[in-house]
Coordinates of C-alpha atoms and ligand atoms in Angstrom, one line a residue:
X685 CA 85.6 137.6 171.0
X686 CA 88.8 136.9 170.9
X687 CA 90.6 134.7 168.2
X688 CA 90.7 130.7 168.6
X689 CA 93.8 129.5 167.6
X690 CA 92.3 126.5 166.9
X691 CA 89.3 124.4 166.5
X692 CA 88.0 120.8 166.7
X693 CA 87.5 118.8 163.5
X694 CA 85.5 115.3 163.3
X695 CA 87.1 112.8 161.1
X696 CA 84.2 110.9 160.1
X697 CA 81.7 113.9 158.6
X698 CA 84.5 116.9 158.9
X699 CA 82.3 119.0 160.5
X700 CA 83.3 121.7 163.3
X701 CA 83.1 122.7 166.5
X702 CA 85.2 125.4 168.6
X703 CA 85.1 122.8 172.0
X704 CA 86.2 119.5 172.1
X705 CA 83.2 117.0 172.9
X706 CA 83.2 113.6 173.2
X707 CA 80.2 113.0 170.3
X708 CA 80.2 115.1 167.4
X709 CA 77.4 117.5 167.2
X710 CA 76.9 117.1 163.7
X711 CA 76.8 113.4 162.8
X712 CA 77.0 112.0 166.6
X713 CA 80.2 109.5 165.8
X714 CA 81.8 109.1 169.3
X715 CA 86.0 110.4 169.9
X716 CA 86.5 111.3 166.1
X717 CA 87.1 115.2 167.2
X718 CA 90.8 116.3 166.7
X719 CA 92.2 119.3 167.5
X720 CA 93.0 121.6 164.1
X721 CA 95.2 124.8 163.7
X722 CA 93.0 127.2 162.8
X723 CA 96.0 128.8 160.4
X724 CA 94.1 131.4 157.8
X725 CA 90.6 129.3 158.7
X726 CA 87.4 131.6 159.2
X727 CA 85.5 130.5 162.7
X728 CA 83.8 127.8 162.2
X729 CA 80.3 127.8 160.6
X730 CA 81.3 130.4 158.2
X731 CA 82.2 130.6 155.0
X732 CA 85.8 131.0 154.7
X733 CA 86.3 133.0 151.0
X734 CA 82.9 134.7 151.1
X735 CA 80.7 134.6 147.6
X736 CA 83.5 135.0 145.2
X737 CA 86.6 132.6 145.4
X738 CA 88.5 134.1 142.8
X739 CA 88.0 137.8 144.1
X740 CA 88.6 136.8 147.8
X741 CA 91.6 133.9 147.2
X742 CA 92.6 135.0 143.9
X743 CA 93.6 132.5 141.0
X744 CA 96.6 130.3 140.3
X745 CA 98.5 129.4 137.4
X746 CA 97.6 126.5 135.0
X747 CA 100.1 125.0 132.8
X748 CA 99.5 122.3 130.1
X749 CA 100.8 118.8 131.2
X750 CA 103.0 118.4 127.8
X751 CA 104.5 122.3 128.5
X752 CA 105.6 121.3 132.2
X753 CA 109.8 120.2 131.5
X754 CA 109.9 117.3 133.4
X755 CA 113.5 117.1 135.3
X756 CA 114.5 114.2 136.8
X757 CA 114.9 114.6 140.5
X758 CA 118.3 114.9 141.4
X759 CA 119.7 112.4 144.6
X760 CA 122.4 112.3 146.7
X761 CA 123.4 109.0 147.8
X762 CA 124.0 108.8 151.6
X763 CA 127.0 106.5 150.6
X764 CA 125.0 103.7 152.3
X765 CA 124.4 101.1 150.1
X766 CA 121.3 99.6 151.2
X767 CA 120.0 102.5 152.5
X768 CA 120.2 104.4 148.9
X769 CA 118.6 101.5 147.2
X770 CA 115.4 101.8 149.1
X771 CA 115.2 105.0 148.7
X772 CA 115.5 105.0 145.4
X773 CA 119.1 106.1 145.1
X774 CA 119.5 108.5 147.4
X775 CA 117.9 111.8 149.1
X776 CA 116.2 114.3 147.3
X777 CA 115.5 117.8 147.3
X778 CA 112.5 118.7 149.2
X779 CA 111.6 115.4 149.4
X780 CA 110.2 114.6 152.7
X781 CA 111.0 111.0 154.4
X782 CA 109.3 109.1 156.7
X783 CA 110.9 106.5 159.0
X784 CA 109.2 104.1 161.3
X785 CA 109.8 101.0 163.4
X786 CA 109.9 99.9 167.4
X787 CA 111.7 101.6 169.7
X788 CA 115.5 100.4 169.9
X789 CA 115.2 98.9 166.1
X790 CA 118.4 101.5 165.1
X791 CA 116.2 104.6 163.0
X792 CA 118.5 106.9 164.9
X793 CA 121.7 104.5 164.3
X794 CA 121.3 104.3 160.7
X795 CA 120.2 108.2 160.2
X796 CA 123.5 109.5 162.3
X797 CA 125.3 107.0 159.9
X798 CA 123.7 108.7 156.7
X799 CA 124.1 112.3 158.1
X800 CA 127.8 111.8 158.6
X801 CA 128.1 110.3 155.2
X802 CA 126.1 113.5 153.6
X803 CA 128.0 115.5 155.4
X804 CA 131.3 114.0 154.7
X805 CA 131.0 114.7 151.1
X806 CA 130.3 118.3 152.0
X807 CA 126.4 119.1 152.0
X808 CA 125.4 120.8 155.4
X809 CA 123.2 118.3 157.7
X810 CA 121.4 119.0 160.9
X811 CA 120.2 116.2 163.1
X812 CA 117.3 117.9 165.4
X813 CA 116.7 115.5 168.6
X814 CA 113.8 115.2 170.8
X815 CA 114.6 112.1 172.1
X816 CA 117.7 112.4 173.7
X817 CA 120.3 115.4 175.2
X818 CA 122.9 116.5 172.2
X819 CA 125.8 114.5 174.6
X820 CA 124.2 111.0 174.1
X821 CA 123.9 112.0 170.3
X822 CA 127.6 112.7 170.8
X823 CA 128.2 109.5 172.5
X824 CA 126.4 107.3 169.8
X825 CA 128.7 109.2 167.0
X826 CA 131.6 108.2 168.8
X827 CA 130.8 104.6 169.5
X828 CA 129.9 104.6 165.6
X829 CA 133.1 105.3 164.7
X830 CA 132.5 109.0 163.6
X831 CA 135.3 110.8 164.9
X832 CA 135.6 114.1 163.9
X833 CA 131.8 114.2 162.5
X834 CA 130.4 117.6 161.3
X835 CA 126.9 117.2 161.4
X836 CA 125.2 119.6 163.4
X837 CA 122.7 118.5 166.0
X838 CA 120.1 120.7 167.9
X839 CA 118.1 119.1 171.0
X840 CA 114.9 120.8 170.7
X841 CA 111.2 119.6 170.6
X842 CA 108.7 122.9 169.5
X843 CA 108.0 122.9 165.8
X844 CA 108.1 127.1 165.3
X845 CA 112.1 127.1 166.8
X846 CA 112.9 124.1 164.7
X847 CA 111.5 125.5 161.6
X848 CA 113.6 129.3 162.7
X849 CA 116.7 127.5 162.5
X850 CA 116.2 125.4 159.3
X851 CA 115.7 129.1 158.0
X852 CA 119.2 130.4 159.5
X853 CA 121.2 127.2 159.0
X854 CA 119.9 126.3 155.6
X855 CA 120.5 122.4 155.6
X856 CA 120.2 120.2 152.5
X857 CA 119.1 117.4 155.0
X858 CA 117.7 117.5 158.2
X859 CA 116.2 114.6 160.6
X860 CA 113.8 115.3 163.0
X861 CA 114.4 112.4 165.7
X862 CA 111.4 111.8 166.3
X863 CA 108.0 113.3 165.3
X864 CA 106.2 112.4 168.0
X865 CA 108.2 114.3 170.3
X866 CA 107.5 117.6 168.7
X867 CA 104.7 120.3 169.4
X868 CA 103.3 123.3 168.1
X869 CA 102.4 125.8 170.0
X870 CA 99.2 126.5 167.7
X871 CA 97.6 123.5 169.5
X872 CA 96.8 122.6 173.2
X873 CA 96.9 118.8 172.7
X874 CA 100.3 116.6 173.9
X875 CA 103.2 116.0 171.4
X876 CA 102.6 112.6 170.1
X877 CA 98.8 112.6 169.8
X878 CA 97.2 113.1 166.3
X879 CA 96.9 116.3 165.9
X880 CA 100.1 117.5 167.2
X881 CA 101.8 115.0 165.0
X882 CA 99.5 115.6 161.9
X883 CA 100.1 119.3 162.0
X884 CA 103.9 119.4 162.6
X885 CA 104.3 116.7 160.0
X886 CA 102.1 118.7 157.6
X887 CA 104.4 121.9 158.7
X888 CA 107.3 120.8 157.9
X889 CA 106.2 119.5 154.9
X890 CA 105.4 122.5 153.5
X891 CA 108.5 123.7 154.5
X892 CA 110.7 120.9 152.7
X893 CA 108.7 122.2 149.6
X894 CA 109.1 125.4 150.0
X895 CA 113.1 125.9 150.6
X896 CA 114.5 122.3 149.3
X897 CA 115.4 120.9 152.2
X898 CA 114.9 117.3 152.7
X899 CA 113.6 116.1 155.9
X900 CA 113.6 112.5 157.3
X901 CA 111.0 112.2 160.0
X902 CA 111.7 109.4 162.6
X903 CA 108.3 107.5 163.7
X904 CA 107.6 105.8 166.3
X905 CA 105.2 102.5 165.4
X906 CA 102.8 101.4 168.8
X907 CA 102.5 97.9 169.7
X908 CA 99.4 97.7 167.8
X909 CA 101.9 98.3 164.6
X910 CA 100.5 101.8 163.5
X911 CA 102.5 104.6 163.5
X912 CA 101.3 106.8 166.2
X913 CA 99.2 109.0 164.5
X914 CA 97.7 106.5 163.0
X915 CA 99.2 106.0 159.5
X916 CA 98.1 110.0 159.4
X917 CA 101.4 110.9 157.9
X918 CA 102.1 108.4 155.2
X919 CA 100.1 110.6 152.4
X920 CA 101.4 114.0 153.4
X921 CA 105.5 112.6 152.4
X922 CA 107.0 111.3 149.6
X923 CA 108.7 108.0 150.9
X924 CA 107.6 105.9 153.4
X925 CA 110.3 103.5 155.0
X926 CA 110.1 100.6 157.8
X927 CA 111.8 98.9 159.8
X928 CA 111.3 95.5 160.2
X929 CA 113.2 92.7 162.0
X930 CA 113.8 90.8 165.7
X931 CA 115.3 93.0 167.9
X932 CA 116.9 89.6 169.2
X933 CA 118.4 89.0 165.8
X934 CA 121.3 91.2 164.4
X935 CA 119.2 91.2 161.1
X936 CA 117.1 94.6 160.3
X937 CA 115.4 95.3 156.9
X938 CA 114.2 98.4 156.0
X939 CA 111.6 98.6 153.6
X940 CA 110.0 101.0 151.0
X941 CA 106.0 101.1 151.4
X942 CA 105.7 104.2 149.1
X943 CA 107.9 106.3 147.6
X944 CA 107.2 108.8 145.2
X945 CA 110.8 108.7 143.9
X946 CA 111.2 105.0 143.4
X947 CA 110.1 101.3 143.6
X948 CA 108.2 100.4 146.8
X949 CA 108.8 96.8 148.5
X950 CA 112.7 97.1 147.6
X951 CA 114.4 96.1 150.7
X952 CA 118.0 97.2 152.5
X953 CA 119.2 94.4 154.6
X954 CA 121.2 95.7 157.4
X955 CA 123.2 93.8 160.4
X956 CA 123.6 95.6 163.5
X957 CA 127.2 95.5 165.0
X958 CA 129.2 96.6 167.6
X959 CA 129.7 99.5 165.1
X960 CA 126.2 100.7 164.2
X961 CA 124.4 99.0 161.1
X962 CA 126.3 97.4 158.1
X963 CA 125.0 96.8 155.1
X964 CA 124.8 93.5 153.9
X965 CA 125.0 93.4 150.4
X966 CA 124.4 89.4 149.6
X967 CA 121.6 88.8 152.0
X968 CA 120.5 85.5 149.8
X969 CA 120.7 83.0 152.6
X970 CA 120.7 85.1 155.8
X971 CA 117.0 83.9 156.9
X972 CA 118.1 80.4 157.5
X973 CA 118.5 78.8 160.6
X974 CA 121.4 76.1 160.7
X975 CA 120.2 72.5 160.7
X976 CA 123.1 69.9 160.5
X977 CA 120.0 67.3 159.4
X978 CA 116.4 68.5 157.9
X979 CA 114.0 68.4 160.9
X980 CA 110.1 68.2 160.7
X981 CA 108.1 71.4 160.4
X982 CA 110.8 73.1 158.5
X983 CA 110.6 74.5 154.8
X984 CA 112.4 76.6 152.8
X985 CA 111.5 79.2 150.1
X986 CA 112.6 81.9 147.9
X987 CA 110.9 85.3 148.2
X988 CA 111.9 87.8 146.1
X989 CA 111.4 91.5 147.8
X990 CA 112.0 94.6 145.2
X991 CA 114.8 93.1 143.1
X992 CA 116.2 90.5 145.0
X993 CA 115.4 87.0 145.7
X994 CA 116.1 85.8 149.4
X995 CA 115.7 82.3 150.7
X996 CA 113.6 82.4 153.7
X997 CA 113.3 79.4 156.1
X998 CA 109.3 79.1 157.2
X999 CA 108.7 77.0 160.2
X1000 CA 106.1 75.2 161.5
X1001 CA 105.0 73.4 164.8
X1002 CA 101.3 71.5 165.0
X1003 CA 100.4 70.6 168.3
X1004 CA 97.7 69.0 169.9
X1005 CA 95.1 71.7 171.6
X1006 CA 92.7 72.0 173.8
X1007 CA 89.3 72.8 173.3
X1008 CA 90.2 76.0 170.9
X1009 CA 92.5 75.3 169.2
X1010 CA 95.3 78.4 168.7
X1011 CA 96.6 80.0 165.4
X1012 CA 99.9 81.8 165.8
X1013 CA 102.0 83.4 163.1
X1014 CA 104.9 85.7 163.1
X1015 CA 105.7 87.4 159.8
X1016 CA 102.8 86.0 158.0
X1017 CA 100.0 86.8 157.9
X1018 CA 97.6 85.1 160.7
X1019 CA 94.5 85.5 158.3
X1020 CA 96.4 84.1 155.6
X1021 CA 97.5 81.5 158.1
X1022 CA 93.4 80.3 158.6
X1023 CA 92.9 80.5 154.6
X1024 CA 95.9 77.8 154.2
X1025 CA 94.5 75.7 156.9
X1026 CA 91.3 75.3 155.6
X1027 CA 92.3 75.0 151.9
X1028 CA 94.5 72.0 153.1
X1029 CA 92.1 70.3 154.8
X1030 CA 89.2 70.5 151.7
X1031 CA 92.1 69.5 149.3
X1032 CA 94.4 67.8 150.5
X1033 CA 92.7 66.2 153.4
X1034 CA 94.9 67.7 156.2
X1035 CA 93.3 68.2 159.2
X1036 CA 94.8 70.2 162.1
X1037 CA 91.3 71.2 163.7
X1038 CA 92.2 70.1 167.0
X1039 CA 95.8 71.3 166.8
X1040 CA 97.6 73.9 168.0
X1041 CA 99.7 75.5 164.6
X1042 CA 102.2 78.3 165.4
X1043 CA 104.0 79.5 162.0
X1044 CA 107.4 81.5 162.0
X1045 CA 109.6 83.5 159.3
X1046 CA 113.1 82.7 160.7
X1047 CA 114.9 85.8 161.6
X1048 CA 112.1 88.2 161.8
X1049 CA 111.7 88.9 158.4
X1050 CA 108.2 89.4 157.5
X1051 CA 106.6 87.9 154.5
X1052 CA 104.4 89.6 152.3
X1053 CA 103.7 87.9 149.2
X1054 CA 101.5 85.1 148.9
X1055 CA 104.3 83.4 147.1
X1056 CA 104.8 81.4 151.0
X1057 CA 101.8 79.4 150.9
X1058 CA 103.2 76.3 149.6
X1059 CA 106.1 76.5 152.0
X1060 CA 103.5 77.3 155.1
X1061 CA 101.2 74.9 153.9
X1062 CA 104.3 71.9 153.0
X1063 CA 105.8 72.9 156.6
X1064 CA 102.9 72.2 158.5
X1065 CA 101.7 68.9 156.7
X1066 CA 105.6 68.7 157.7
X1067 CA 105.1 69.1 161.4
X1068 CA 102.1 67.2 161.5
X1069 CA 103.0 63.8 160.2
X1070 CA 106.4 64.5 162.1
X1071 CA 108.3 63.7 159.0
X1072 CA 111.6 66.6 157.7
X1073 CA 111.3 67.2 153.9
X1074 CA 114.6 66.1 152.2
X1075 CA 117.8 67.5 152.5
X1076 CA 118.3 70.7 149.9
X1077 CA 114.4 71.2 149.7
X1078 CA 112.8 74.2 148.5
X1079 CA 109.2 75.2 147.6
X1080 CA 107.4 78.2 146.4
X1081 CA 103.8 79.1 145.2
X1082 CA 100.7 81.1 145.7
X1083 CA 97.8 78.7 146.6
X1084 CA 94.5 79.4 146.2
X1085 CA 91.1 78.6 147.2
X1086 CA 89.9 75.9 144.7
X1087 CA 93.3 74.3 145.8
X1088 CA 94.9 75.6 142.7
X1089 CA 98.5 77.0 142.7
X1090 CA 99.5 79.6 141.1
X1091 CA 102.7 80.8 139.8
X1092 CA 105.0 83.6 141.4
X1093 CA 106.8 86.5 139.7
X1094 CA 109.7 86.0 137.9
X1095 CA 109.9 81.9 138.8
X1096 CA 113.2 81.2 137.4
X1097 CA 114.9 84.0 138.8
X1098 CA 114.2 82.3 142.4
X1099 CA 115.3 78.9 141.0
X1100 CA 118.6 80.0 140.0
X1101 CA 119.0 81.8 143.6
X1102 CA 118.4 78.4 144.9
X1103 CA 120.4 76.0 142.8
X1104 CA 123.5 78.4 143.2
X1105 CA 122.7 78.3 147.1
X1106 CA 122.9 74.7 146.9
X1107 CA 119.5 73.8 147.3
X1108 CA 118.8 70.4 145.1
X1109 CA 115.0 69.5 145.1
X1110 CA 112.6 71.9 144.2
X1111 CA 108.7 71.8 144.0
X1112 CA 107.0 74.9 142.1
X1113 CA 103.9 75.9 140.0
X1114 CA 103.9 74.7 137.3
X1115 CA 104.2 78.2 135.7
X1116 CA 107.2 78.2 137.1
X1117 CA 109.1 75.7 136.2
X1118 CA 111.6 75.6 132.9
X1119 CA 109.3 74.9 130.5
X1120 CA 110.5 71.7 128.3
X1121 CA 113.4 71.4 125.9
X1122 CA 114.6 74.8 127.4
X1123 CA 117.7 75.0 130.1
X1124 CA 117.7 73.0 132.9
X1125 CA 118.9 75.1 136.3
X1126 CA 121.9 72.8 137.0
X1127 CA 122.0 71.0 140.3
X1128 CA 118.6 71.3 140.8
X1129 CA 115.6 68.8 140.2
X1130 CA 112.3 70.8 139.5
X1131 CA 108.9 69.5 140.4
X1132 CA 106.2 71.3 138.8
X1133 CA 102.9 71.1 140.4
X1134 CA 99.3 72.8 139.7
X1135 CA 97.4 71.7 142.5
X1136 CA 98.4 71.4 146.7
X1137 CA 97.1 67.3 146.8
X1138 CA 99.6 67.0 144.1
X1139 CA 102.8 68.8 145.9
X1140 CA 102.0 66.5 149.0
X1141 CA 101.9 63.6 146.8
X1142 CA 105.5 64.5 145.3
X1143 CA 106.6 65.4 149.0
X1144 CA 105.4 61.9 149.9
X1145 CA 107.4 60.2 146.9
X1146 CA 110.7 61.8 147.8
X1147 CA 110.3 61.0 151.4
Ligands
TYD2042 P1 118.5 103.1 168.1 O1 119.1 103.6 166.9 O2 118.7 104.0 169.3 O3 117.0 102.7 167.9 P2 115.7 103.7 167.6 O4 116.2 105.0 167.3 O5 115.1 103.0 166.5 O6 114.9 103.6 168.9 O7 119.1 101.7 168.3 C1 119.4 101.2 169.5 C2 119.8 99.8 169.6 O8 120.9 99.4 168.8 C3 120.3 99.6 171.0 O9 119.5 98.6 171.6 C4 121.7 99.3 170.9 C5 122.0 98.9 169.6 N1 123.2 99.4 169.0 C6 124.2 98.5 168.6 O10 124.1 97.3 168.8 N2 125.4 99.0 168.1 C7 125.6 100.3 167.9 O11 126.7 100.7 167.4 C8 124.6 101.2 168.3 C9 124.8 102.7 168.2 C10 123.4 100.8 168.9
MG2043 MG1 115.9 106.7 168.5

C-alpha cells in the first residue's frame, strides 16, 4: 500500500482515520475531522514506537531547573516606539510572532515600516508575500517614504520553498504576509483552512527554534473575530499581537494578548497617515470626541491599558423600542452590557426595559476591563433622563451584582491623568479616592462612592 501522506484527526476524541468523513468513527461528533501531516506518524491504528519507547525513540537529556543558566533574551528594537513596547522591547531571537486584525487595518504597513527599520541598522530581513506581487510591496515602500529600502522580499505562497530560502538567506527577521495564504504540499486541504494553517504555523515554528530566526506571522481575523484557524495558532508562538481600531478613524492600537517575552494588555497607539503609521506617544486624550458643551448620553473615563492610563469617552443612546427591545455595544462587551442593565434597574431603579440602548467606545477602541461600568451605567441613566453630566466630568469603577462598586487598579494613577487633562469633577470607588488627610489631586473634586444608587444620587446633586 502505498504511503499516506497524511491522515484525518478528530478534534473532540483525537482519534484517527485515513479518509475524511463527515462523523467521526470513533466517538460520532459531526465535522471535527482535520486533515494531519502524517510527518514520522505510524498508519493509523498502530502503535507508533512499538513496546519500548526508549529503545525505539531513544532518551533525551534532563537538566536540573537551578543548573539551567537563565539568559535573558536578547531584543532588537524595530526603532518603533510603540511597536517595541508591545512587544516587550523589541524582537527576539527565535521568537515567533503572531499578528492579527481586519483586512486593510495596516499589519503589512506597520511590518514594512519595522523591517526597514531592522534592516537599516544592519540585521538582514526578508518580507515573504502571499498577498500581493513583489511590485505593490515596492509601491507601498515607496509611498512610505522608504527610498532606498534593503529589505528583501520574496512573493511566494508554499511552505517547503519558503522554508529553502530562510535556509540560504539566513534572515534575523522574516514576515510571512499572511499565513493563511500559505500551503504545504504534505496536505490536500486549501491554504487558509485549519489544517493548512495549523501545520505551516507549527512548521515554521519549529524552524524559528531551530535556526534563530524570528518570524512575524500576519493573520487574518474573520468577521466572526477569530483568527482563521480558529485561535489554533495562539499556543504554538510566543507573542500574540492585535489590531484593534475603526478603520474609519485614523486611530489603530495594537495590543499584546500573550507574550511570552513581556507584559500582555500593553498597548501601541498608532495614527495612520498619509505616510504609513506614526506612533503616537501621548495618546491620553485621543478617544474623545469634541463637544463645545456636555451633551446627554456622554461619559468619560480613564482606562488604564498595560502601563498607561487613557481617557476614553463612552457613549450612550436609550431609545424607545418596539416589542424587543435591542442591546447594541461596540467595544464593550454586549454581555456585560445586559449585566449593567439589570444591576441598574434592581439598584438604582433605572428602567430601560422597553428601550432601545446602543453603547459606544469613541474611536474604536475596545474596552476590556470592567473598570467602564460606572461610565456605561452613568451614560445611559445619562441618555435616559436626557440630562449631560457636567462640564469636566469623569467616572470610573467596576460594579457589581449586589450594586456594589468596586475599586480599579492603581486609582490615583487615573486621577492624576485626568486632573492634568483638565477634567474637574470626578466620581470613583471609594477605594479609589485619596484617602483623608493625604494629597488632594489639584483641580479636581473627588467623589467617592461604594454603591451605584449613590453615584446617581451625587450625579443628581451636581446637575
Ligand atoms: P494594510 O497595511 O494593507 O492592511 P492589512 O495588511 O492589515 O490588510 O493597510 C491598508 C490601509 O492603510 C489601506 O486602506 C490604505 C491605508 N494606508 C494609508 O492610509 N497610508 C499609507 O501610507 C499606507 C501604506 C496605507
Ligand atoms: Mg496586508
Amino acid at each position: 500500500m502505498a504511503k499516506e501522506k497524511s491522515f484525518y484527526t478528530c478534534s473532540e476524541c483525537g482519534g484517527t482515520n485515513p479518509r475524511w468523513l463527515g462523523k467521526c468513527p470513533h466517538c460520532g461528533a459531526w465535522n471535527t475531522l482535520v486533515e494531519t501531516a502524517s510527518e514520522g506518524a505510524a498508519a493509523p491504528g498502530k502503535n507508533r514506537f512499538g513496546d519500548s519507547f526508549a529503545s525505539l525513540a531513544g532518551t533525551a537529556e534532563v537538566t536540573m531547573l537551578s543548573q539551567i543558566e537563565a539568559v535573558d533574551v536578547a531584543r532588537t528594537p524595530t526603532g518603533i516606539d510603540e511597536l517595541d513596547r508591545v512587544l516587550g522591547g523589541g524582537m527576539v531571537e527565535g521568537g515567533v510572532v503572531l499578528i492579527g486584525g481586519d483586512p486593510g487595518i495596516g499589519k503589512s504597513t506597520l511590518l514594512l515600516q519595522a523591517l526597514d527599520g531592522l534592516q537599516r541598522t544592519g540585521m538582514p530581513t526578508l518580507y515573504v508575500t502571499g498577498e500581493e506581487s513583489g511590485a505593490q510591496v515596492a509601491l507601498r515602500s515607496r509611498r512610505l517614504g522608504l527610498d532606498h529600502s534593503e529589505v528583501r522580499v520574496m512573493a511566494e505562497i508554499q511552505l517547503q520553498k519558503i522554508i529553502g530560502t530562510l535556509e540560504v538567506e539566513k534572515p534575523a527577521v522574516a514576515v510571512i504576509d499572511s499565513i493563511q495564504t500559505l500551503y504545504s504540499d504534505q496536505l490536500t486541504s486549501a491554504p487558509g483552512s485549519v489544517a493548512q494553517v495549523r501545520e505551516c504555523a507549527a512548521h515554521l515554528t519549529r524552524v524559528a527554534k531551530a535556526s534563530g530566526v524570528c518570524i512575524v506571522l500576519v493573520g487574518h481575523v474573520t468577521k466572526e473575530g477569530a483568527l482563521a484557524g480558529p485561535r489554533v495558532l495562539e499556543h504554538m508562538v510566543d507573542t500574540v499581537l492585535y489590531f484593534e481600531g475603526d478603520t474609519h478613524s485614523s486611530f489603530r492600537l495594537v495590543r499584546a494578548i500573550k507574550n511570552r517575552f513581556g507584559a500582555v494588555n500593553e498597548i501601541g497607539v498608532f495614527a495612520m497617515t498619509e505616510k504609513g503609521l506614526k506612533g503616537v506617544s501621548n495618546p491620553s486624550a485621543i478617544f474623545l470626541s469634541q463637544h463645545s458643551e456636555p451633551v446627554p448620553g456622554s461619559c468619560v473615563m480613564v482606562t488604564l491599558e498595560g502601563t498607561r492610563p487613557m481617557l476614553v469617552e463612552v457613549q450612550a443612546l436609550v431609545d424607545s423600542g418596539g416589542p424587543s427591545p435591542r442591546r447594541l455595544s461596540v467595544g464593550i462587551e454586549r454581555d456585560r452590557l445586559a449585566m449593567l442593565l439589570a444591576v441598574l434597574h434592581r439598584h438604582a431603579g433605572v428602567a430601560c426595559m422597553d428601550q432601545d440602548v446602543f453603547v459606544n467606545a469613541v474611536g474604536g477602541v475596545r474596552i476590556s476591563e470592567p473598570a467602564a461600568d460606572l461610565a456605561v451605567m452613568l451614560s445611559i441613566t445619562s441618555s435616559l433622563r436626557g440630562k449631560p453630566l457636567p462640564k469636566g466630568f469623569i467616572a470610573f469603577g467596576e460594579v457589581g451584582l449586589a450594586g456594589e462598586v468596586r475599586p480599579a487598579p492603581r486609582g490615583q494613577e487615573r486621577l492624576r491623568e485626568a486632573a492634568k487633562l483638565g477634567f474637574s469633577v470626578a466620581v470613583v470607588p471609594k477605594a479609589n479616592a485619596p484617602k483623608k488627610g493625604s494629597r488632594e489631586i489639584e483641580g479636581l473634586t473627588i467623589h467617592p462612592v461604594e454603591r451605584i444608587e449613590q453615584a446617581m444620587d451625587v450625579v443628581r446633586g451636581l446637575g
